[in-house]
PDB file of N, CA and C in Angstrom:
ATOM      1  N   UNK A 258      44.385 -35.244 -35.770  1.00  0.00           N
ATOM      2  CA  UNK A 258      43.859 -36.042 -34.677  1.00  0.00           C
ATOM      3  C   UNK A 258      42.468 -35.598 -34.216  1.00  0.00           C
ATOM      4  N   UNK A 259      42.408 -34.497 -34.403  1.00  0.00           N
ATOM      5  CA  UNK A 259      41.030 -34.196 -34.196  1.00  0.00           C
ATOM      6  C   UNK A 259      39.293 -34.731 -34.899  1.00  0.00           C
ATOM      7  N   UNK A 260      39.992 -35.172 -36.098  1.00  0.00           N
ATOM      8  CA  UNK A 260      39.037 -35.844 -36.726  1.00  0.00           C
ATOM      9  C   UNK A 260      38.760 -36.840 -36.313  1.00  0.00           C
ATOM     10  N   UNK A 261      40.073 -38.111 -35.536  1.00  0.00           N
ATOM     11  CA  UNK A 261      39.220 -38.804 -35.168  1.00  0.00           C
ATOM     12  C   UNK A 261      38.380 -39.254 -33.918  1.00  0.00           C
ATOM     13  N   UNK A 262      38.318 -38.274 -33.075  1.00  0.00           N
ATOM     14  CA  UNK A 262      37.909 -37.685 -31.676  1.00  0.00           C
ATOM     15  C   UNK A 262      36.732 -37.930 -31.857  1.00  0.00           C
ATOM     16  N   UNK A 263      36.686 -36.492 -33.405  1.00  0.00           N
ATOM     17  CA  UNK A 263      35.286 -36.385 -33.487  1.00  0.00           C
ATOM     18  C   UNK A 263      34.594 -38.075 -33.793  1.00  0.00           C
ATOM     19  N   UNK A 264      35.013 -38.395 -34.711  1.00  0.00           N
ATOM     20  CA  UNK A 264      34.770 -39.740 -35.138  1.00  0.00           C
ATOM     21  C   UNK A 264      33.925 -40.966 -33.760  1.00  0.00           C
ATOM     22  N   UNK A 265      35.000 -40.605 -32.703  1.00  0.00           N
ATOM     23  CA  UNK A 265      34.600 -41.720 -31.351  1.00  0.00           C
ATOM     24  C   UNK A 265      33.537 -40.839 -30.773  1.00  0.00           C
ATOM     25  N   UNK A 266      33.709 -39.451 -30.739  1.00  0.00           N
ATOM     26  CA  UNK A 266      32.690 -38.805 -30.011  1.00  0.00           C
ATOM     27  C   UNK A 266      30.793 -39.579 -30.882  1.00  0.00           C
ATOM     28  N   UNK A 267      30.828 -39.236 -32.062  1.00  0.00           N
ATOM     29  CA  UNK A 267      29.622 -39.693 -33.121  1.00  0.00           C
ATOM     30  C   UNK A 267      29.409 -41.371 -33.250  1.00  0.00           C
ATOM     31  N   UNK A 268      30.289 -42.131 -33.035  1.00  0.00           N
ATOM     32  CA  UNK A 268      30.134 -43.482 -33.632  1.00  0.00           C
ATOM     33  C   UNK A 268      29.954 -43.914 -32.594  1.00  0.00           C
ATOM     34  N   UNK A 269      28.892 -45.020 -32.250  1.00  0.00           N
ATOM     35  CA  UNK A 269      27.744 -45.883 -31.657  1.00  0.00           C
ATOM     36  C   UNK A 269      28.195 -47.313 -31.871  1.00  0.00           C
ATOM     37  N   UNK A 270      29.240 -47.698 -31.631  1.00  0.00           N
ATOM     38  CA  UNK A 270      29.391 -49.521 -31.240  1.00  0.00           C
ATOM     39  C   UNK A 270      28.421 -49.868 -31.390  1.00  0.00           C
ATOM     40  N   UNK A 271      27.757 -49.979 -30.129  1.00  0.00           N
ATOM     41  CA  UNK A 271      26.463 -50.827 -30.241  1.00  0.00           C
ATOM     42  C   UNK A 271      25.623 -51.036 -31.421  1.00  0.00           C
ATOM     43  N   UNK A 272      25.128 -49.854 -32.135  1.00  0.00           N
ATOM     44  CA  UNK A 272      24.275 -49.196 -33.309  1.00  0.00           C
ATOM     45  C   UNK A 272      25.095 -50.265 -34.226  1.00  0.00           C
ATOM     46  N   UNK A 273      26.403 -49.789 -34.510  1.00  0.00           N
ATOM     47  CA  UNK A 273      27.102 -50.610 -35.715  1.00  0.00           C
ATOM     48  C   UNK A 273      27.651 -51.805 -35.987  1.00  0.00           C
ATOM     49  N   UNK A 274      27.980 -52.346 -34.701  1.00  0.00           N
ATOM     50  CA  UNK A 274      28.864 -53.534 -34.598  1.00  0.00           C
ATOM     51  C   UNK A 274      28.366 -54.599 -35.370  1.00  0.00           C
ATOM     52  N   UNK A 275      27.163 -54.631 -35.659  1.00  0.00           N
ATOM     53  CA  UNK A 275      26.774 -56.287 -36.368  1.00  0.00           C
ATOM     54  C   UNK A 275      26.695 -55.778 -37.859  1.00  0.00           C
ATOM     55  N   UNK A 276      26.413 -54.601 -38.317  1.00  0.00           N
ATOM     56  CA  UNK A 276      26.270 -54.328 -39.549  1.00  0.00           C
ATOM     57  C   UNK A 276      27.627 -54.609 -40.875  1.00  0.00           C
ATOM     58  N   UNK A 277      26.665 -54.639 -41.672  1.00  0.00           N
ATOM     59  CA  UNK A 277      27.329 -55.292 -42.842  1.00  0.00           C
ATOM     60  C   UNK A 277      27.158 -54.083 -44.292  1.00  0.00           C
ATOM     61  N   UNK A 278      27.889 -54.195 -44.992  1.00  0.00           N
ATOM     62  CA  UNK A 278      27.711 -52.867 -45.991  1.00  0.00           C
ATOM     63  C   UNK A 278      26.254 -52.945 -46.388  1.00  0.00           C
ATOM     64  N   UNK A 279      26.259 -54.694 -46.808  1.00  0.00           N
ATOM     65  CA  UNK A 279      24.670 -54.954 -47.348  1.00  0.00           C
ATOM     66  C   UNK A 279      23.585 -53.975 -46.585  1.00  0.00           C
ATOM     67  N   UNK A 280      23.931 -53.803 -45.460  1.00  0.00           N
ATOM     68  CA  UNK A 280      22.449 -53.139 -44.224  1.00  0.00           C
ATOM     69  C   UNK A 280      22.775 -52.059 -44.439  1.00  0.00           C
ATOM     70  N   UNK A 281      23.478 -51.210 -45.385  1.00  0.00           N
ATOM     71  CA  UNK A 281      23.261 -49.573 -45.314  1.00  0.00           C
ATOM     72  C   UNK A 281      21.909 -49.361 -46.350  1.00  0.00           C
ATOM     73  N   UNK A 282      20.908 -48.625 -45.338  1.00  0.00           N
ATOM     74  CA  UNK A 282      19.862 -48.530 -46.731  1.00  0.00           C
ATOM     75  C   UNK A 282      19.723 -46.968 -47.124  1.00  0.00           C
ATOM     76  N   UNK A 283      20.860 -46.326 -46.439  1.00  0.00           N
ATOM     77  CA  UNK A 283      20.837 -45.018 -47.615  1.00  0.00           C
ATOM     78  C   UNK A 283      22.249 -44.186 -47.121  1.00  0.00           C
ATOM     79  N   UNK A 284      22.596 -43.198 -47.950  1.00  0.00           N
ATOM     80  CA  UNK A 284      23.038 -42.002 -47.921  1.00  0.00           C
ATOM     81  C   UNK A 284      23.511 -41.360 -46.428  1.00  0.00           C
ATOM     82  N   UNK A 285      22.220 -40.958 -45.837  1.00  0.00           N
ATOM     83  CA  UNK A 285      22.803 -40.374 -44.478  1.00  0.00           C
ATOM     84  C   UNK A 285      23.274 -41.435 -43.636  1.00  0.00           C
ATOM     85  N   UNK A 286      22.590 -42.904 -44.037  1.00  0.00           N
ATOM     86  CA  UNK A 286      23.071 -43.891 -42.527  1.00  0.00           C
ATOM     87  C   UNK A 286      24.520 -43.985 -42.974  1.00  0.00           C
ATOM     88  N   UNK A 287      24.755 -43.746 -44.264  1.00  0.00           N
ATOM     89  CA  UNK A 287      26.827 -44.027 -44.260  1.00  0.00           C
ATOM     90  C   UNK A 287      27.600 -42.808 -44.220  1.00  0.00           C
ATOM     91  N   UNK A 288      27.084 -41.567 -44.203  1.00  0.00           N
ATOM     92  CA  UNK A 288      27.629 -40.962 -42.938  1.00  0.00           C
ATOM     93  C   UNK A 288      27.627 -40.802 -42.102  1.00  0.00           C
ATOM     94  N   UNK A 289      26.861 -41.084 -41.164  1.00  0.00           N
ATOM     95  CA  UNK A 289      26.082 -41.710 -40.217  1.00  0.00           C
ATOM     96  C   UNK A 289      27.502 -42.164 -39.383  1.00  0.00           C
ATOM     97  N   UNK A 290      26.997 -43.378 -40.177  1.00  0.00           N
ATOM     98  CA  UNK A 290      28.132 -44.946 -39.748  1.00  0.00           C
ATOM     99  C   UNK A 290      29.622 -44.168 -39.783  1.00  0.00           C
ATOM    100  N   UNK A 291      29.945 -43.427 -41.006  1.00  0.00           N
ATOM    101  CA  UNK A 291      31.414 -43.116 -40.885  1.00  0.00           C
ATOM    102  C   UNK A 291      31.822 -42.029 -39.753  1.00  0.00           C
ATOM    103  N   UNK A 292      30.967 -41.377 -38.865  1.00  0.00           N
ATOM    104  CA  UNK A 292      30.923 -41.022 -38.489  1.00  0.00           C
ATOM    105  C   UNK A 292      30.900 -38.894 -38.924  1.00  0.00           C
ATOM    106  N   UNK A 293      30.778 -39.100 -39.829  1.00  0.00           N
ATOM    107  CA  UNK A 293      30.880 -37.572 -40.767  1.00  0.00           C
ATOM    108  C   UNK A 293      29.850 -37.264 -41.194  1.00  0.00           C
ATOM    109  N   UNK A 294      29.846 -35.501 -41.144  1.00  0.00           N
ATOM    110  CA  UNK A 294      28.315 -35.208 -42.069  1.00  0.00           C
ATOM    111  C   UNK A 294      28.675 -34.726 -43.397  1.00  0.00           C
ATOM    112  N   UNK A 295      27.988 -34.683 -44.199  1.00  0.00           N
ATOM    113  CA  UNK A 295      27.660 -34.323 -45.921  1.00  0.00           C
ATOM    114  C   UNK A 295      28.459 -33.104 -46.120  1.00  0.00           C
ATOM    115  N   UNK A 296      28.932 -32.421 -45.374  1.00  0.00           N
ATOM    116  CA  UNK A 296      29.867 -31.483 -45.392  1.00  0.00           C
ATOM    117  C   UNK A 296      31.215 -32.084 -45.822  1.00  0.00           C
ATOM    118  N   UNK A 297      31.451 -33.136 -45.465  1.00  0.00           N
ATOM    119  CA  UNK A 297      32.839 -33.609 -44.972  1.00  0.00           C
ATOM    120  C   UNK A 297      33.738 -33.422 -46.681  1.00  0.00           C
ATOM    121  N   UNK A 298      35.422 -33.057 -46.290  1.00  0.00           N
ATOM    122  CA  UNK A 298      35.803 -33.383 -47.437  1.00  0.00           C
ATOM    123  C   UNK A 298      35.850 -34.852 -47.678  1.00  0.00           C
ATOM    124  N   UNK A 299      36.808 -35.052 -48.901  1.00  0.00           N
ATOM    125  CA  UNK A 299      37.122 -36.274 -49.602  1.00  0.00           C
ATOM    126  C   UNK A 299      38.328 -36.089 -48.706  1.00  0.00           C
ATOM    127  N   UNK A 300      38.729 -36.200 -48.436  1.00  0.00           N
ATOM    128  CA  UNK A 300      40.092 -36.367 -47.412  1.00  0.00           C
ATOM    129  C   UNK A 300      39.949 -37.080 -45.866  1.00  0.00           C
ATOM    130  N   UNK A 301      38.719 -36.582 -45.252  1.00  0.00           N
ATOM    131  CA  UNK A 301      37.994 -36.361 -44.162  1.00  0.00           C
ATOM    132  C   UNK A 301      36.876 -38.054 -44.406  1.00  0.00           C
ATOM    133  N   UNK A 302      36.443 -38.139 -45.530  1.00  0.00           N
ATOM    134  CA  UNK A 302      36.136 -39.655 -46.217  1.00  0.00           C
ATOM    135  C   UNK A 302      36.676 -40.542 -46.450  1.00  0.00           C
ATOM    136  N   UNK A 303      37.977 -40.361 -46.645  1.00  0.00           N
ATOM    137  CA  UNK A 303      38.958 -41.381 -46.908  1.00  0.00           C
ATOM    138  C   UNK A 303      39.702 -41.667 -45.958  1.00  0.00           C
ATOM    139  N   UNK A 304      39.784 -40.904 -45.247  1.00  0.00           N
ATOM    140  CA  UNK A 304      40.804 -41.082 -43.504  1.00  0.00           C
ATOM    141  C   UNK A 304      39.710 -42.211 -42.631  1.00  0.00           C
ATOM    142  N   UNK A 305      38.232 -42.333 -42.598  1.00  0.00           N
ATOM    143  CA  UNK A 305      36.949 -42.697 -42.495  1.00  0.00           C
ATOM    144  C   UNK A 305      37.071 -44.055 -43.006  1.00  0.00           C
ATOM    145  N   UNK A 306      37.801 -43.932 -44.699  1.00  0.00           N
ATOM    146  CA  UNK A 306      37.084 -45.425 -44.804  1.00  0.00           C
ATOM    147  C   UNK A 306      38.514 -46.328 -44.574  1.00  0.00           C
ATOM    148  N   UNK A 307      39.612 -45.543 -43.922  1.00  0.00           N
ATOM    149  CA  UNK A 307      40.709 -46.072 -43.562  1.00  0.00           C
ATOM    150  C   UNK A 307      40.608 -46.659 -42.450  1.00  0.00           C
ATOM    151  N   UNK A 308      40.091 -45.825 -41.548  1.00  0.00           N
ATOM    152  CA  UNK A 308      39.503 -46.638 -39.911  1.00  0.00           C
ATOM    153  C   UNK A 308      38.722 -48.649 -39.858  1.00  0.00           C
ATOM    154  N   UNK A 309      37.946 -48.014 -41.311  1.00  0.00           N
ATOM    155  CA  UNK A 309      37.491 -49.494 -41.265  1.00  0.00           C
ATOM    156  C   UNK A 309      38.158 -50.156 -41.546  1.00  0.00           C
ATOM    157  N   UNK A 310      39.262 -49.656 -42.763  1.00  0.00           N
ATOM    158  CA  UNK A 310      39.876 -50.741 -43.523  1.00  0.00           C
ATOM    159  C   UNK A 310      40.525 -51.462 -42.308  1.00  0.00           C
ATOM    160  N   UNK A 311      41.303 -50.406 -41.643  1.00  0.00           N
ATOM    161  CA  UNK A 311      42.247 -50.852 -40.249  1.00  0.00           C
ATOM    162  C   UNK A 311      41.345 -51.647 -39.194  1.00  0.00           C
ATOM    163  N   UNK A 312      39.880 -51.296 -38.739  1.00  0.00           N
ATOM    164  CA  UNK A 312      39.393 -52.338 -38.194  1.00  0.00           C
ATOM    165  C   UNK A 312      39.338 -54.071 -38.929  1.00  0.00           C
ATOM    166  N   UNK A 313      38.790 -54.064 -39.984  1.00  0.00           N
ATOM    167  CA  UNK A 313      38.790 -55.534 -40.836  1.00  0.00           C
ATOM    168  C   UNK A 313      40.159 -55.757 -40.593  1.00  0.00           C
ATOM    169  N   UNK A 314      41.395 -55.262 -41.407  1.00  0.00           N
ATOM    170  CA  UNK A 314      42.484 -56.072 -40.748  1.00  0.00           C
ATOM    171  C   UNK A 314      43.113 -57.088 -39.590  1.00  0.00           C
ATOM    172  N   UNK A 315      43.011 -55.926 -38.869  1.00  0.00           N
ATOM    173  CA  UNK A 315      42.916 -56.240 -37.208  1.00  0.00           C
ATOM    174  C   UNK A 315      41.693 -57.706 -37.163  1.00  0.00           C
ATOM    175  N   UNK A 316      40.570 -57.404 -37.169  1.00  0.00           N
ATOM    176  CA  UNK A 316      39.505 -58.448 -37.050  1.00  0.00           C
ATOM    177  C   UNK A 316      40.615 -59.913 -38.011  1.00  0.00           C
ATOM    178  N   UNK A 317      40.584 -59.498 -39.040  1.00  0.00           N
ATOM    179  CA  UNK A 317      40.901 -60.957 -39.734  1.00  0.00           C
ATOM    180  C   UNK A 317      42.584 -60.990 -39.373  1.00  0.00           C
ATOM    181  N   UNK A 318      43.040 -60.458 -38.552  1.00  0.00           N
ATOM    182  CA  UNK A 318      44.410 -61.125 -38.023  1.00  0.00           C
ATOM    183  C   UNK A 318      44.072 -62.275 -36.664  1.00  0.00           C
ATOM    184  N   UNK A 319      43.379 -61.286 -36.336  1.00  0.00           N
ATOM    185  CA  UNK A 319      42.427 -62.279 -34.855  1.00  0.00           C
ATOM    186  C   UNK A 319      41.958 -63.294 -34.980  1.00  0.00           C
ATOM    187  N   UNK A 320      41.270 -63.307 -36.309  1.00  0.00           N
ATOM    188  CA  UNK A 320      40.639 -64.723 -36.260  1.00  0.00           C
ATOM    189  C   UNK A 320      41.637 -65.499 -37.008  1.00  0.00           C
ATOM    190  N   UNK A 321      42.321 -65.267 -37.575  1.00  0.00           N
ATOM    191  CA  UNK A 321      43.709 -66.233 -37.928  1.00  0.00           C
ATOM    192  C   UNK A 321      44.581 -66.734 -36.745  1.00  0.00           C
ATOM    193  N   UNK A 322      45.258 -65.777 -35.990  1.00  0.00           N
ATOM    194  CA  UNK A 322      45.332 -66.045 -34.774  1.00  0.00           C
ATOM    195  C   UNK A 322      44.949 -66.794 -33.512  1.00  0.00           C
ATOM    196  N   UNK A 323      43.602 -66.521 -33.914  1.00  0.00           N
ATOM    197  CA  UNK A 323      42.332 -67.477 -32.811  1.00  0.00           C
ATOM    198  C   UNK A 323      42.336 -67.023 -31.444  1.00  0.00           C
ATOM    199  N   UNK A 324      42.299 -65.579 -31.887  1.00  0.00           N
ATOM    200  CA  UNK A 324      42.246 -64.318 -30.006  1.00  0.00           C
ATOM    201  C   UNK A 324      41.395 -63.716 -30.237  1.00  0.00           C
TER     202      UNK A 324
END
């Protein structure tokens, strides 16, 4: 749980909310965005790109829904 603390503590709504994979134009902005630095394991990356996966879900249940 601590990872993803850190995660809300680093990640910027505002900064990210409209972005699209297309708009990453490098390296540090997608750790950046995932909220992790270049240190991070592959474990610590994948828990990361699980958050999103779980945001898109959520998003495309909503708009099926229409809430």
């Amino acid at each position: 749980m601590p990872f993803l603390i850190k995660i809300k503590e680093k990640f910027n709504l505002k900064t990210y909310q409209n972005k699209s994979s297309s708009d990453i134009s490098n390296l540090h902005e997608a750790y950046e965005i995932l909220g992790i630095d270049k240190s991070a394991s592959i474990e610590e990356i994948e828990t990361a790109k699980k958050i999103n996966l779980a945001k898109e879900f959520i998003l495309k249940e909503k708009k099926i829904r229409g809430k």
